[in-house]
PDB file of C-alpha atoms in Angstrom:
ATOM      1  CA  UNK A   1      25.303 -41.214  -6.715  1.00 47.00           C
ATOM      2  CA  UNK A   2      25.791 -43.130  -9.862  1.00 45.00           C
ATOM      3  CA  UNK A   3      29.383 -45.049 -10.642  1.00 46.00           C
ATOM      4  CA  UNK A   4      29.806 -45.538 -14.214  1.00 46.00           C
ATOM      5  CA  UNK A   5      32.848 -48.019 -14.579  1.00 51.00           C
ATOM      6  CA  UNK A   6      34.630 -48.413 -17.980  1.00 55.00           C
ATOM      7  CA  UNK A   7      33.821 -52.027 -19.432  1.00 61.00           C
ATOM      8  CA  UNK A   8      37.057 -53.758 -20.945  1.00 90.00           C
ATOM      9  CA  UNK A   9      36.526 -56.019 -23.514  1.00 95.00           C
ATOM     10  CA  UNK A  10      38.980 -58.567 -23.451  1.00 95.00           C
ATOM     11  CA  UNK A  11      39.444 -60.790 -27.001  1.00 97.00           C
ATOM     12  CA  UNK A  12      41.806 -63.919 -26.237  1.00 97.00           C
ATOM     13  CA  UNK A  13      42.763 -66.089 -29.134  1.00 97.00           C
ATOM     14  CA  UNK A  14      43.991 -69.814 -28.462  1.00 98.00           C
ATOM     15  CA  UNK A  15      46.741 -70.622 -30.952  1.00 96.00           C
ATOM     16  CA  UNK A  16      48.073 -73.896 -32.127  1.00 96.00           C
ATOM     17  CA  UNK A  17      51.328 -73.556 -30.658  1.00 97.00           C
ATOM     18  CA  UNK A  18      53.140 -74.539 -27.804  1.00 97.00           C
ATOM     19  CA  UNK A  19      54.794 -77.021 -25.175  1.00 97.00           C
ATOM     20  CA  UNK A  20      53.386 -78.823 -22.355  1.00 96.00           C
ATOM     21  CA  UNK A  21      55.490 -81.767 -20.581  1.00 95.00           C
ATOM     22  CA  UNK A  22      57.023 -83.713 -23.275  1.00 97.00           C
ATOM     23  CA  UNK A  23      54.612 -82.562 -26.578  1.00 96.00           C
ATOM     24  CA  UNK A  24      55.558 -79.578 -28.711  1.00 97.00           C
ATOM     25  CA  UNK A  25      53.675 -78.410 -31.562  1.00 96.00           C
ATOM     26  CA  UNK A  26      56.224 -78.044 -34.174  1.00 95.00           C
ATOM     27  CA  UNK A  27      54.042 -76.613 -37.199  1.00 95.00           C
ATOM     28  CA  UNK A  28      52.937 -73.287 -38.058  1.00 93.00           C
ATOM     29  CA  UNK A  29      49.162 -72.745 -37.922  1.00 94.00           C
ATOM     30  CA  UNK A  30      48.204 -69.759 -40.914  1.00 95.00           C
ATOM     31  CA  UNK A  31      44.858 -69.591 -39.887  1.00 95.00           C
ATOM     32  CA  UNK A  32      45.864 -68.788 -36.350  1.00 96.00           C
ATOM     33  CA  UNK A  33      48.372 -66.014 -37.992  1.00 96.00           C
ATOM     34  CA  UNK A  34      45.851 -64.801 -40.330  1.00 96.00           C
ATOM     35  CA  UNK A  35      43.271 -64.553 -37.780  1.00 96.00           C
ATOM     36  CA  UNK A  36      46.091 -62.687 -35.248  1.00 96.00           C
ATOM     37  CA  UNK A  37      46.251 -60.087 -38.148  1.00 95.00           C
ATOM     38  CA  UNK A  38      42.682 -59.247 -39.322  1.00 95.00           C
ATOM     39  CA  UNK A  39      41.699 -59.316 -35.613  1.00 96.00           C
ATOM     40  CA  UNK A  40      44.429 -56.575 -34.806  1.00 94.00           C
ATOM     41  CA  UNK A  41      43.468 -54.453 -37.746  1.00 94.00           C
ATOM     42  CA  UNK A  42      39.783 -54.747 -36.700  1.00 94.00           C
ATOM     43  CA  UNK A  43      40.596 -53.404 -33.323  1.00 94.00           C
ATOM     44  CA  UNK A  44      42.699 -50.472 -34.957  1.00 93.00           C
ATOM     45  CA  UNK A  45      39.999 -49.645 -37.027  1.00 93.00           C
ATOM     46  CA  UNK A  46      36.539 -50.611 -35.465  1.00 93.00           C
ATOM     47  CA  UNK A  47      37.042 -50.166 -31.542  1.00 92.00           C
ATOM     48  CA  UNK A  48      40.198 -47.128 -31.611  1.00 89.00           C
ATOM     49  CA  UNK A  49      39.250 -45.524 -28.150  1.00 87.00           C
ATOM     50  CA  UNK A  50      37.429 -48.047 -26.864  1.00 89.00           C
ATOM     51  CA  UNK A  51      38.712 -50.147 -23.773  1.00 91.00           C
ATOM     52  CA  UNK A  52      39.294 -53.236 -26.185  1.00 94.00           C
ATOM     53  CA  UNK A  53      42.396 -55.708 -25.768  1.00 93.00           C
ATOM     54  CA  UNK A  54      43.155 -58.564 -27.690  1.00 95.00           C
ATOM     55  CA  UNK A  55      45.177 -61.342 -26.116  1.00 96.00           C
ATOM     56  CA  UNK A  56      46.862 -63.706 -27.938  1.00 97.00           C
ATOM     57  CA  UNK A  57      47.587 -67.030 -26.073  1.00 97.00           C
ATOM     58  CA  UNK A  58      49.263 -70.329 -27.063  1.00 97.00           C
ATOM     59  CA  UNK A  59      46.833 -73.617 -26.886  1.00 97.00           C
ATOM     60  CA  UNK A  60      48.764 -76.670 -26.052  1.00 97.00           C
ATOM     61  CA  UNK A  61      50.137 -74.871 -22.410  1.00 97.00           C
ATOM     62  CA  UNK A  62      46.376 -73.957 -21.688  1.00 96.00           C
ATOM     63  CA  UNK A  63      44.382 -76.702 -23.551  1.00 95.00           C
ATOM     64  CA  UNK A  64      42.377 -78.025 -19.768  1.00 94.00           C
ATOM     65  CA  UNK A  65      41.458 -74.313 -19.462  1.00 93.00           C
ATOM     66  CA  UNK A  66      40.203 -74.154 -23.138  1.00 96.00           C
ATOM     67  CA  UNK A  67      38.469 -77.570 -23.455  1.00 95.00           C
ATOM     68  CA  UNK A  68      36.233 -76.527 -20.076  1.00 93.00           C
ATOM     69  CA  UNK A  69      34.937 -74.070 -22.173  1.00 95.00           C
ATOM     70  CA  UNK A  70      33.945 -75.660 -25.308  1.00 95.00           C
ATOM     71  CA  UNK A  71      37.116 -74.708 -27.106  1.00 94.00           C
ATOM     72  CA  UNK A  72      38.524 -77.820 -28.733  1.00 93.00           C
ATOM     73  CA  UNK A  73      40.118 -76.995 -32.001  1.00 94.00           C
ATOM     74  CA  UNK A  74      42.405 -74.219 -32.749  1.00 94.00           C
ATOM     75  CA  UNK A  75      42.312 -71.061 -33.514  1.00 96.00           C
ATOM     76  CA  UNK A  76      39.989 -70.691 -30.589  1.00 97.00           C
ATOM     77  CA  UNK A  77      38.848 -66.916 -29.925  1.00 97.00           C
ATOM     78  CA  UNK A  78      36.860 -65.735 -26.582  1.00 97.00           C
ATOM     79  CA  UNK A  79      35.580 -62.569 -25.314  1.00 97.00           C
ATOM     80  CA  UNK A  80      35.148 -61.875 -22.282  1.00 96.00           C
ATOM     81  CA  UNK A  81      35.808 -65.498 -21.418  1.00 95.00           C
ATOM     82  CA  UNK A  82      32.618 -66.284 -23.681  1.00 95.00           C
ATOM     83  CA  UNK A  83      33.599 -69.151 -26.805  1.00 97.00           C
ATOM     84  CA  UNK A  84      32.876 -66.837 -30.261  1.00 96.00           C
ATOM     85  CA  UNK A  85      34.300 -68.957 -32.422  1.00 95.00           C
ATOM     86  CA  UNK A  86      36.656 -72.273 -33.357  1.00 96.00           C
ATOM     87  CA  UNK A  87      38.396 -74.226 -35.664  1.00 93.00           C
ATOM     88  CA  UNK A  88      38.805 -71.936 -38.930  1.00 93.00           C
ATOM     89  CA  UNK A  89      39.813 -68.652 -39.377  1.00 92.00           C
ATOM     90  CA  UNK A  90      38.126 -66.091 -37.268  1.00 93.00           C
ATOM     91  CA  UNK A  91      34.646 -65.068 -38.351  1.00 93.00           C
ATOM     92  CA  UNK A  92      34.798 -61.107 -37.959  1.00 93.00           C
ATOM     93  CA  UNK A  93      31.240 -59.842 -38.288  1.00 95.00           C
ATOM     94  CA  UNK A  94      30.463 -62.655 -35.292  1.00 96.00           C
ATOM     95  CA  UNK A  95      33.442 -61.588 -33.855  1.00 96.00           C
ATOM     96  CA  UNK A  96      32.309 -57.357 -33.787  1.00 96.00           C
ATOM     97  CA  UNK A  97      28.660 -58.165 -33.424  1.00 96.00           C
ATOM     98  CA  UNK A  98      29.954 -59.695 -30.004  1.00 96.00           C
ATOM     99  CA  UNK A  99      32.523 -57.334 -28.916  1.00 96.00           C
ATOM    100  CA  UNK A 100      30.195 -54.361 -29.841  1.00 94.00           C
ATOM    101  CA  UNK A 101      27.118 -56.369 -27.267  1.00 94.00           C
ATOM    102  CA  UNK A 102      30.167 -56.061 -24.218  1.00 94.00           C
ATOM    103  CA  UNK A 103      30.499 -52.457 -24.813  1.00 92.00           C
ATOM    104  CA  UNK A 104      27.169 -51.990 -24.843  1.00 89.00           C
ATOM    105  CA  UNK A 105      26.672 -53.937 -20.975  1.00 84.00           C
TER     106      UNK A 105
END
């Protein structure tokens, strides 16, 4: 008997924004929002029906389990806990070349 389970692809963007102990981040980062935006629409268009979530997380409260990674430099975006990208808005063919390789697992 074969078990096929559904694969969910789960795309997690680091923001620069936050608190953690007695350091804010006070400024607004528009690549971050940008990225937030394109990266919705691409799911909405690209991957409607498919078991694809996009998470969007703030960086300074979760910077030690970024920095682990290789994610140093915001906007940081992941997939399934995998480092796609950093530092500049988010590249999107990189970005659905990967997501379109963890459907395909």
């Amino acid at each position: 008997m074969v078990v096929y389970i559904s694969m969910k692809v789960i795309i997690t963007q680091y923001r620069w924004a936050g608190t953690w102990g007695p350091f804010a981040i006070k400024t607004v980062c528009d690549e971050c929002e940008l990225s937030k935006l394109v990266i919705g629409d691409l799911i909405t268009e690209k991957f409607a029906g498919n078991d694809v979530v996009f998470d969007v997380k703030e960086w300074l409260p979760n910077w030690w389990r970024v920095i682990w990674k290789g994610g140093w430099h915001a906007p940081i975006f992941f997939v399934n806990g995998r480092l796609v990208t950093q530092g500049k808005t988010v590249d999107l063919k990189k970005l659905e070349k990967t997501v379109r390789e963890e459907l395909e697992k």
